[in-house]
Amino acid sequence: MINQYETVFIATPVLSEAQMKEAVNKFRRIITDNNGELIHEEDWGLKKLAYPIKKKSTGFYYLFEFRSEGEFINKLETEFRRDERIMRFLTFKMDKHAIAYSEKKRKMNSKTAENKNEQNQKEA
Amino acid sequence: MAQNDIRYLTPLAVEVKKKKYCRFLRNRIKYVDYKDPQFLKRFLNEQGKILPRRITGTSLKFQRKVAQSVKRARHLALLPYVTDMMK
């Protein structure tokens, strides 16, 4: 049964930019290797945490939105637990309202992005 | 004369009963996003606790969705479990 999932994870702020990219690529490969289909990714970057996790008060947030089999999620989560760079993760199974909501948001973001480009071109 | 010997200094503030409505049904919101702390903060009080339905007036179905997404946001440290001056 193919479902749509959304995973947000927080990486320790100690990581350098390169290590963070490498961690993201590792999970991206895990998803695509197990015939999961990646739909959307978001990098929220370094954000302040509402409460300290593992004595750290900031963290790199990253979001994956993908479609995959149900059994794959256990594998993905053991990978998250095994990787000590990841402080916390949350996997969420998206129902039809959630899917509609994220599509609408993506359309809006792409629209605002286009407007910004147009403005830049006008100014340039 | 004895009837109206009780004189209030200020007129009684009669609490006008404002009809509460569920904002999700009113503006047809179907999904409560756990990644958007700004929106969820409206359902929390100063200490970061979830407000009861009788205050916010949301319907039962959406109160559960809000509570579930607040707990998810707390897990992801987007919202604090307990704080003093939240707003």
Tab-separated table of C-alpha atoms in Angstrom:
chain	number	residue	atom	x	y	z
A	1	MET	CA	0.000	0.000	0.000
A	2	ILE	CA	1.688	3.213	-1.137
A	3	ASN	CA	1.087	6.077	1.287
A	4	GLN	CA	2.356	9.623	1.429
A	5	TYR	CA	4.540	10.560	4.396
A	6	GLU	CA	6.220	13.634	5.756
A	7	THR	CA	9.327	13.407	7.942
A	8	VAL	CA	10.864	16.298	9.827
A	9	PHE	CA	14.158	15.767	11.604
A	10	ILE	CA	16.436	17.964	13.704
A	11	ALA	CA	20.212	17.644	13.386
A	12	THR	CA	22.661	18.838	16.025
A	13	PRO	CA	23.926	22.391	15.420
A	14	VAL	CA	27.514	21.184	15.971
A	15	LEU	CA	27.508	19.879	12.380
A	16	SER	CA	29.258	21.907	9.716
A	17	GLU	CA	27.355	22.775	6.534
A	18	ALA	CA	29.033	19.920	4.670
A	19	GLN	CA	28.173	17.333	7.326
A	20	MET	CA	24.580	18.505	7.324
A	21	LYS	CA	24.397	18.127	3.509
A	22	GLU	CA	25.982	14.695	3.788
A	23	ALA	CA	23.389	13.598	6.377
A	24	VAL	CA	20.553	14.873	4.178
A	25	ASN	CA	21.972	13.086	1.147
A	26	LYS	CA	22.278	9.882	3.168
A	27	PHE	CA	18.568	9.911	4.036
A	28	ARG	CA	17.608	10.991	0.533
A	29	ARG	CA	19.480	7.951	-0.811
A	30	ILE	CA	17.794	5.661	1.714
A	31	ILE	CA	14.376	6.843	0.562
A	32	THR	CA	15.103	6.599	-3.148
A	33	ASP	CA	16.941	3.247	-2.852
A	34	ASN	CA	13.912	1.544	-1.277
A	35	ASN	CA	11.765	2.684	-4.236
A	36	GLY	CA	10.345	5.591	-2.281
A	37	GLU	CA	9.409	8.596	-4.414
A	38	LEU	CA	10.597	11.926	-3.048
A	39	ILE	CA	8.083	14.720	-3.670
A	40	HIS	CA	9.321	17.749	-1.827
A	41	GLU	CA	12.107	18.846	0.463
A	42	GLU	CA	12.415	21.872	2.700
A	43	ASP	CA	15.453	23.137	4.561
A	44	TRP	CA	14.431	25.351	7.483
A	45	GLY	CA	18.110	25.774	8.402
A	46	LEU	CA	19.270	26.625	11.895
A	47	LYS	CA	16.356	27.389	14.186
A	48	LYS	CA	16.072	28.094	17.900
A	49	LEU	CA	14.464	25.195	19.805
A	50	ALA	CA	11.594	25.914	22.188
A	51	TYR	CA	13.415	23.883	24.874
A	52	PRO	CA	16.961	22.473	24.963
A	53	ILE	CA	17.366	18.998	23.438
A	54	LYS	CA	20.530	17.115	24.442
A	55	LYS	CA	21.851	20.334	26.049
A	56	LYS	CA	21.607	22.160	22.714
A	57	SER	CA	19.261	25.087	22.154
A	58	THR	CA	19.392	25.294	18.334
A	59	GLY	CA	19.147	22.717	15.563
A	60	PHE	CA	19.081	22.194	11.804
A	61	TYR	CA	15.530	21.374	10.712
A	62	TYR	CA	14.931	19.429	7.508
A	63	LEU	CA	11.692	18.157	5.957
A	64	PHE	CA	11.195	15.271	3.508
A	65	GLU	CA	7.872	14.641	1.803
A	66	PHE	CA	7.759	11.305	0.024
A	67	ARG	CA	5.575	8.435	-1.096
A	68	SER	CA	6.520	4.897	-0.106
A	69	GLU	CA	5.410	1.500	1.143
A	70	GLY	CA	4.239	1.149	4.731
A	71	GLU	CA	6.940	-1.333	5.784
A	72	PHE	CA	9.704	0.993	4.674
A	73	ILE	CA	8.964	3.416	7.523
A	74	ASN	CA	10.367	1.074	10.206
A	75	LYS	CA	13.621	0.831	8.272
A	76	LEU	CA	13.780	4.598	7.877
A	77	GLU	CA	13.168	5.176	11.566
A	78	THR	CA	15.821	2.678	12.678
A	79	GLU	CA	18.226	4.579	10.421
A	80	PHE	CA	17.251	7.803	12.155
A	81	ARG	CA	17.730	6.213	15.583
A	82	ARG	CA	21.090	4.780	14.597
A	83	ASP	CA	22.453	8.084	13.284
A	84	GLU	CA	23.739	10.057	16.274
A	85	ARG	CA	23.783	13.362	14.367
A	86	ILE	CA	19.972	13.358	14.396
A	87	MET	CA	18.568	14.631	17.673
A	88	ARG	CA	14.903	14.123	16.936
A	89	PHE	CA	12.619	13.068	14.081
A	90	LEU	CA	8.882	12.786	13.438
A	91	THR	CA	7.236	10.790	10.642
A	92	PHE	CA	3.669	11.707	9.749
A	93	LYS	CA	1.282	9.833	7.489
A	94	MET	CA	-0.531	12.362	5.340
A	95	ASP	CA	-4.299	12.054	4.776
A	96	LYS	CA	-6.039	13.670	1.822
A	97	HIS	CA	-6.511	17.004	3.592
A	98	ALA	CA	-2.814	17.134	4.481
A	99	ILE	CA	-1.836	16.344	0.892
A	100	ALA	CA	-4.145	19.063	-0.462
A	101	TYR	CA	-2.769	21.532	2.078
A	102	SER	CA	0.880	20.899	1.182
A	103	GLU	CA	0.183	21.145	-2.559
A	104	LYS	CA	-1.591	24.449	-2.059
A	105	LYS	CA	1.321	25.745	0.007
A	106	ARG	CA	3.843	24.650	-2.594
A	107	LYS	CA	1.899	26.440	-5.317
A	108	MET	CA	1.811	29.591	-3.222
A	109	ASN	CA	5.557	29.416	-2.493
A	110	SER	CA	6.386	28.910	-6.152
A	111	LYS	CA	4.135	31.868	-7.020
A	112	THR	CA	5.802	34.171	-4.480
A	113	ALA	CA	9.192	32.959	-5.723
A	114	GLU	CA	8.185	33.904	-9.294
A	115	ASN	CA	7.000	37.343	-8.188
A	116	LYS	CA	10.330	37.936	-6.468
A	117	ASN	CA	12.227	36.955	-9.611
A	118	GLU	CA	10.086	39.284	-11.715
A	119	GLN	CA	10.707	42.142	-9.299
A	120	ASN	CA	14.460	41.477	-9.373
A	121	GLN	CA	14.426	41.462	-13.171
A	122	LYS	CA	12.454	44.731	-13.216
A	123	GLU	CA	14.930	46.375	-10.869
A	124	ALA	CA	17.962	44.955	-12.735
B	1	MET	CA	-38.376	54.023	49.114
B	2	ALA	CA	-36.749	50.954	50.636
B	3	GLN	CA	-36.883	49.055	47.320
B	4	ASN	CA	-34.343	51.123	45.491
B	5	ASP	CA	-32.028	51.900	48.350
B	6	ILE	CA	-29.353	49.688	46.757
B	7	ARG	CA	-27.601	52.040	44.392
B	8	TYR	CA	-24.658	50.750	42.383
B	9	LEU	CA	-21.860	53.238	41.908
B	10	THR	CA	-21.238	51.895	38.425
B	11	PRO	CA	-23.878	50.203	36.198
B	12	LEU	CA	-23.686	46.384	36.377
B	13	ALA	CA	-21.432	45.152	33.497
B	14	VAL	CA	-23.913	42.761	31.905
B	15	GLU	CA	-21.793	40.119	30.123
B	16	VAL	CA	-23.124	40.117	26.540
B	17	LYS	CA	-23.130	36.418	25.586
B	18	LYS	CA	-21.022	36.364	22.344
B	19	LYS	CA	-22.018	33.343	20.291
B	20	LYS	CA	-18.836	31.270	19.979
B	21	TYR	CA	-18.154	29.588	16.631
B	22	CYS	CA	-15.666	26.989	15.427
B	23	ARG	CA	-13.150	28.841	13.255
B	24	PHE	CA	-12.355	25.673	11.313
B	25	LEU	CA	-15.943	25.180	10.199
B	26	ARG	CA	-16.461	28.902	9.600
B	27	ASN	CA	-13.486	29.409	7.232
B	28	ARG	CA	-13.541	25.776	6.007
B	29	ILE	CA	-10.045	24.910	7.207
B	30	LYS	CA	-9.695	21.167	6.826
B	31	TYR	CA	-6.163	20.441	8.079
B	32	VAL	CA	-4.318	21.667	11.159
B	33	ASP	CA	-0.640	21.928	10.267
B	34	TYR	CA	1.676	20.899	13.126
B	35	LYS	CA	4.598	22.728	11.504
B	36	ASP	CA	3.057	26.184	11.879
B	37	PRO	CA	3.567	27.331	15.500
B	38	GLN	CA	2.154	30.811	14.878
B	39	PHE	CA	-1.281	29.409	14.133
B	40	LEU	CA	-1.191	26.863	16.964
B	41	LYS	CA	-0.216	29.518	19.503
B	42	ARG	CA	-3.758	30.911	19.309
B	43	PHE	CA	-4.943	27.709	20.988
B	44	LEU	CA	-2.431	27.915	23.854
B	45	ASN	CA	-2.498	30.070	26.953
B	46	GLU	CA	0.464	31.945	28.452
B	47	GLN	CA	1.910	28.826	30.087
B	48	GLY	CA	1.739	26.983	26.759
B	49	LYS	CA	-1.182	24.779	27.814
B	50	ILE	CA	-3.921	23.851	25.320
B	51	LEU	CA	-7.055	25.972	25.795
B	52	PRO	CA	-10.302	24.069	26.451
B	53	ARG	CA	-13.100	24.014	23.902
B	54	ARG	CA	-15.417	26.093	26.066
B	55	ILE	CA	-12.986	29.012	25.684
B	56	THR	CA	-12.034	28.668	22.038
B	57	GLY	CA	-15.414	27.335	20.914
B	58	THR	CA	-13.921	24.851	18.453
B	59	SER	CA	-15.884	21.721	17.560
B	60	LEU	CA	-14.840	18.386	19.076
B	61	LYS	CA	-13.442	16.989	15.828
B	62	PHE	CA	-11.109	19.934	15.310
B	63	GLN	CA	-10.199	20.254	18.989
B	64	ARG	CA	-8.737	16.741	18.774
B	65	LYS	CA	-6.841	17.649	15.602
B	66	VAL	CA	-5.487	20.805	17.213
B	67	ALA	CA	-4.453	18.910	20.358
B	68	GLN	CA	-2.728	16.243	18.255
B	69	SER	CA	-0.798	18.773	16.186
B	70	VAL	CA	0.167	20.809	19.263
B	71	LYS	CA	1.647	17.657	20.780
B	72	ARG	CA	3.526	16.950	17.547
B	73	ALA	CA	4.840	20.517	17.461
B	74	ARG	CA	5.983	20.171	21.046
B	75	HIS	CA	7.800	16.944	20.160
B	76	LEU	CA	9.638	18.809	17.393
B	77	ALA	CA	10.490	21.676	19.784
B	78	LEU	CA	8.484	24.132	17.693
B	79	LEU	CA	6.310	24.782	20.755
B	80	PRO	CA	7.450	24.610	24.386
B	81	TYR	CA	5.899	22.116	26.806
B	82	VAL	CA	5.765	24.750	29.523
B	83	THR	CA	6.814	28.367	29.535
B	84	ASP	CA	5.990	31.546	31.416
B	85	MET	CA	5.481	34.431	29.001
B	86	MET	CA	4.528	32.802	25.715
B	87	LYS	CA	2.614	35.522	23.821
